XYZ file of C-alpha atoms in Angstrom:
278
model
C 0.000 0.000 0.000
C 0.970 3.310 -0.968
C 2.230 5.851 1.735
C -0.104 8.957 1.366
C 2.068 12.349 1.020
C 0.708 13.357 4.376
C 2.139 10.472 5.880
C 5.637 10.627 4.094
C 6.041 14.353 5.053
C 4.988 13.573 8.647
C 7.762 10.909 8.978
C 10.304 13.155 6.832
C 9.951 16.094 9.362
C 10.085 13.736 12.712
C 13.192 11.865 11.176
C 14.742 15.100 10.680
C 13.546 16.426 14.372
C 15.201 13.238 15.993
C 18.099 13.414 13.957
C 19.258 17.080 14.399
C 18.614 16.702 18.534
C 21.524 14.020 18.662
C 25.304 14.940 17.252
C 28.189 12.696 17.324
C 28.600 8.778 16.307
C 29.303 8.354 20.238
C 25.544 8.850 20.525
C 22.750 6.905 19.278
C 19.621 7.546 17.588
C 17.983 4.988 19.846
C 14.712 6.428 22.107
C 14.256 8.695 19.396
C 10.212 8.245 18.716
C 10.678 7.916 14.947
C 13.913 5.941 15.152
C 12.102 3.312 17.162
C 9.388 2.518 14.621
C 11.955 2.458 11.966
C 13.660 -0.256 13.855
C 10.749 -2.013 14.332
C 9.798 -2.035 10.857
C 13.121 -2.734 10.581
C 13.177 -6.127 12.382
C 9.869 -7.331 10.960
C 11.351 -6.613 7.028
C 14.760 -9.070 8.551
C 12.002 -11.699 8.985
C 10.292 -11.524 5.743
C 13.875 -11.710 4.480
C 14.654 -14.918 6.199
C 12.020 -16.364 4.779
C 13.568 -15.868 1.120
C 16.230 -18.239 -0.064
C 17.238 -16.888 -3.265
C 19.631 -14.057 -3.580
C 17.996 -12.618 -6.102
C 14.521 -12.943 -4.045
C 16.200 -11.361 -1.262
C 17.552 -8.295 -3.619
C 13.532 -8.030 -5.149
C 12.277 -7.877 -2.127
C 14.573 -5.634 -0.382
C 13.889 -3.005 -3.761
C 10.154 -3.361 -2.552
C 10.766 -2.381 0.908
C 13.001 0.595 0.142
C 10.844 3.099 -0.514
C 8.846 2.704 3.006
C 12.377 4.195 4.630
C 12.813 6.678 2.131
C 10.904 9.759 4.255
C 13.233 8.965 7.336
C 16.302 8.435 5.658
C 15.604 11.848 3.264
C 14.694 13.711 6.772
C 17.766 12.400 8.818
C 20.274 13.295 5.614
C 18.773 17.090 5.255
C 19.193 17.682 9.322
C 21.048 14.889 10.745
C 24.330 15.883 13.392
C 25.800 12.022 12.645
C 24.259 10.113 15.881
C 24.606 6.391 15.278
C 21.934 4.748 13.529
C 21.581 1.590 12.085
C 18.869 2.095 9.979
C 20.388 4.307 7.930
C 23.662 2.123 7.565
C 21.502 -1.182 6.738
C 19.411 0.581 4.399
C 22.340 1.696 2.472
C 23.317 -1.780 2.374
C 20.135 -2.886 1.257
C 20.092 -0.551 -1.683
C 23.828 -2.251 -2.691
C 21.985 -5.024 -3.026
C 18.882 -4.063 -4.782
C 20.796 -2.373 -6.852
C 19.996 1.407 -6.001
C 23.667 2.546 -6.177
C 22.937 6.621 -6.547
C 20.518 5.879 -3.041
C 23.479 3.874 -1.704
C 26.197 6.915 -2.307
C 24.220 9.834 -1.338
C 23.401 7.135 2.692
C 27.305 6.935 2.385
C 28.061 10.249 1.852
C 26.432 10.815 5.549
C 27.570 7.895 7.082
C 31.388 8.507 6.021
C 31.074 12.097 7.030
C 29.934 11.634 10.577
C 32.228 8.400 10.647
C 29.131 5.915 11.629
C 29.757 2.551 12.427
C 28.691 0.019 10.615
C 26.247 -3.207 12.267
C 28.200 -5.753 13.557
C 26.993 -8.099 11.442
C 28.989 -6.277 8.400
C 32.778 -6.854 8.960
C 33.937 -4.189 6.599
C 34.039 -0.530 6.721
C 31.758 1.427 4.836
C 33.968 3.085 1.938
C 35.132 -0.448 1.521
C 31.752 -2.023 1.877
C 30.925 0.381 -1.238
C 34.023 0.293 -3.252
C 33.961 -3.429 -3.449
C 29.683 -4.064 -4.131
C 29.822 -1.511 -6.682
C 32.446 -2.473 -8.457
C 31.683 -6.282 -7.856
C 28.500 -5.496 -9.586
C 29.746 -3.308 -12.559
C 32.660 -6.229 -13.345
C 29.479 -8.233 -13.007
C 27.476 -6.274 -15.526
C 30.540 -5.927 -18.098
C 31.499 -9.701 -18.014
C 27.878 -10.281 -19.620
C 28.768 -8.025 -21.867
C 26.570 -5.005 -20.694
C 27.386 -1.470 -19.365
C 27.613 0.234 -16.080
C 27.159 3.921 -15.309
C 30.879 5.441 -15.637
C 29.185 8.423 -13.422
C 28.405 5.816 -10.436
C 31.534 4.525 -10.814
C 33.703 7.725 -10.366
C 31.340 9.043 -7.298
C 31.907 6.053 -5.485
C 35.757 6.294 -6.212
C 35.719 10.023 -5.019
C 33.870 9.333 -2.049
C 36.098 6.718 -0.929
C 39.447 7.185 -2.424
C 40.678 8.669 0.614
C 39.077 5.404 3.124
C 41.620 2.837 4.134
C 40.541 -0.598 2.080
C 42.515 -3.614 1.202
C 43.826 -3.094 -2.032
C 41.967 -5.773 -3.731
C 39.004 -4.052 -2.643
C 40.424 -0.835 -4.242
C 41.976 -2.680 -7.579
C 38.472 -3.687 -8.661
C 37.045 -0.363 -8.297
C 39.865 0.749 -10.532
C 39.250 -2.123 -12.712
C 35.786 -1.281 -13.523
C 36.778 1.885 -14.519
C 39.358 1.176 -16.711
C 37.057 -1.173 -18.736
C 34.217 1.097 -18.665
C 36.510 3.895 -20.489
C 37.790 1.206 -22.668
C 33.876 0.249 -23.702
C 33.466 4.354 -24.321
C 36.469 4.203 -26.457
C 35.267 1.099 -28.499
C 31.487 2.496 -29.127
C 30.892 2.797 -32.652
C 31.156 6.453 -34.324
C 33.468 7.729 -31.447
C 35.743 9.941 -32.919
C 39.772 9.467 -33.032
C 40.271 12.164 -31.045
C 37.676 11.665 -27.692
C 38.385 7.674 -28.308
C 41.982 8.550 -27.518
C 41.186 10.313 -24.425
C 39.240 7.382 -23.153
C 41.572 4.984 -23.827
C 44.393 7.249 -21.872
C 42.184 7.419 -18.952
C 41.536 3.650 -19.351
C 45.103 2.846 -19.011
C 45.452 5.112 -15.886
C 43.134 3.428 -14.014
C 44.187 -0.217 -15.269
C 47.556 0.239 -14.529
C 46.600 1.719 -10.896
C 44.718 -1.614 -10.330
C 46.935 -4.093 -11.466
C 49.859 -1.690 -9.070
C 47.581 -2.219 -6.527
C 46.674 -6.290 -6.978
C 48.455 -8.219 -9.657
C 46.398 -10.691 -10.176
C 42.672 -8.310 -10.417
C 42.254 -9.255 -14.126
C 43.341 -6.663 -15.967
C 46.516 -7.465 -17.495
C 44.784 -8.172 -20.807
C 42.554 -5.121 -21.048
C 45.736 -3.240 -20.403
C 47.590 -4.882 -23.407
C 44.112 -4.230 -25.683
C 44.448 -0.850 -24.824
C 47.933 -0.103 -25.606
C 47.719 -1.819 -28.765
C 44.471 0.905 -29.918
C 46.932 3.557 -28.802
C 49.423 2.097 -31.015
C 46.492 1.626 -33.820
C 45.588 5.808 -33.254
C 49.226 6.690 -32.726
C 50.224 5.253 -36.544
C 46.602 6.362 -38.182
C 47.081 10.054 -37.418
C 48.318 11.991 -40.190
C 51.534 13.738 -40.104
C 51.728 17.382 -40.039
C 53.898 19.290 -41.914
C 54.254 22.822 -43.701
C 55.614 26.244 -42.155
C 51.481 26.874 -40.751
C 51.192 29.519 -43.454
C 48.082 29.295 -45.682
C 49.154 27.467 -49.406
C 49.286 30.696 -51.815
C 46.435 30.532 -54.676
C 48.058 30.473 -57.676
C 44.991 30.118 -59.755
C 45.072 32.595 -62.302
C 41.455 34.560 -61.640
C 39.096 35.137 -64.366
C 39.375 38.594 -65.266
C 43.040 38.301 -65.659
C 44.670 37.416 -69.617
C 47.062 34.408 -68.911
C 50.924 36.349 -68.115
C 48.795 39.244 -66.789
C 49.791 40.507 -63.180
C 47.545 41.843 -60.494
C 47.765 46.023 -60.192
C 50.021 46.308 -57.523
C 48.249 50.378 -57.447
C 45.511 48.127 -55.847
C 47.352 46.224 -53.314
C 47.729 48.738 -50.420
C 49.091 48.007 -46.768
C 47.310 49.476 -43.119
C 49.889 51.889 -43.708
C 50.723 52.447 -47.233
C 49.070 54.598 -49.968
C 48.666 52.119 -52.920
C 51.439 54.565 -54.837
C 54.751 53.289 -55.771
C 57.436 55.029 -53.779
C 58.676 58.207 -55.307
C 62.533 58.377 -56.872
């Protein structure tokens, strides 16, 4: 059943209430009215869960439970001080998983910011926790030959570039991006000149991952790339010339063939037209 707009703006304005009277990940959103019947909801949504064997049931039905959170998690991210709250961190795990990255990003924006833990029942920290699912998925999506958002890909990079991770965590982040550039640079009717820059930003990022983990699988998109720089590299025309315009010798219409223009009619910016005097 749909949650009338009365409803969601009541629960986006107490989630924001709660949230901006407690500051600090030392404190905890807990007694908070509107925390409280998130958790509850919360706990009743784990059971429905465990009733679900299949992964990919589990990731459907997480995607149809989202949006019931949305008017608490949108009030606690507009006035939230960064109080501990584990709604927020296991919704943001649950959109990883249903595949909501851009809802996932702009949860760990907050929850990176104000340096929340994360449940125990997650055992890595949250920039690595989102490095590593995003990626996992977009190496996911790309093996089957598909796409993933390059956007999505360089947020979550930015946001946690700067989080300690294990380097194979970090590598595949990398490694998605590297292929993602290299499928930009492939598309058909790129031009020479923008699929060059894709391909130089493609081997930035492969050679970063395979720096960072030797064996993350990129070795031979690496060696496909430098071999289409080599392909543009010996395609592009050389250039040569002084850079001055090629003189028209054509001989124009009006003029008899041996005739010369009236130099009378050639003046400088500074001249007169008039030959110079004796």
């Amino acid at each position: 059943m749909a949650m009338s707009p009365a409803k969601r703006h009541f629960q986006r304005v107490s989630a924001a209430i709660a949230a901006a009277a407690v500051a600090g990940p030392e404190l905890s959103m807990a007694g908070a009215t509107a925390y409280e019947q998130q958790l509850l909801q919360l706990n009743q949504d784990r059971l429905r869960l465990k009733q679900v064997q299949s992964e990919q049931g589990k990731a459907e039905l997480k995607r149809t439970l989202i949006p019931a959170y949305a008017p608490y998690i949108e009030g606690v991210l507009s006035a939230g001080n960064g109080a501990q709250d584990d709604v927020l961190t296991t919704i943001m795990v649950w959109c990883i998983d249903a595949g909501e990255f851009a809802d996932a990003l702009s949860i760990g924006a907050y929850v990176i910011e104000h340096n929340l833990k994360m449940p125990d029942r997650f055992a890595r920290t949250t920039g690595c926790l989102l490095a590593e699912e995003i990626a996992n998925d977009a190496l996911k999506t790309q093996k089957a030959g598909g796409t993933f958002d390059l956007s999505l890909l360089l947020r979550t990079a930015s946001l946690t570039d700067e989080r300690d991770m294990p380097d194979q965590a970090r590598a595949k982040l990398y490694l998605a991006i590297g292929r993602t550039n290299l499928q930009l640079a492939e598309e058909d009717g790129v031009e020479a000149d923008a699929a060059r820059a894709w391909l130089d930003i493609a081997r930035k990022y492969l050679v970063r991952a395979i720096d960072l983990h030797s064996n993350c699988g990129g070795k031979k998109d690496l060696e496909r790339v430098d071999r289409l720089l080599k392909r543009h590299a010996e395609s592009k025309p050389t250039e040569s010339g002084t850079g001055e315009p090629p003189v028209d010798e054509t001989p124009k219409p009006e003029q008899d063939e041996g005739d010369q223009p009236d130099e009378g009619n050639q003046g400088t910016e500074t001249g007169t037209g008039e030959p110079p005097a004796n």
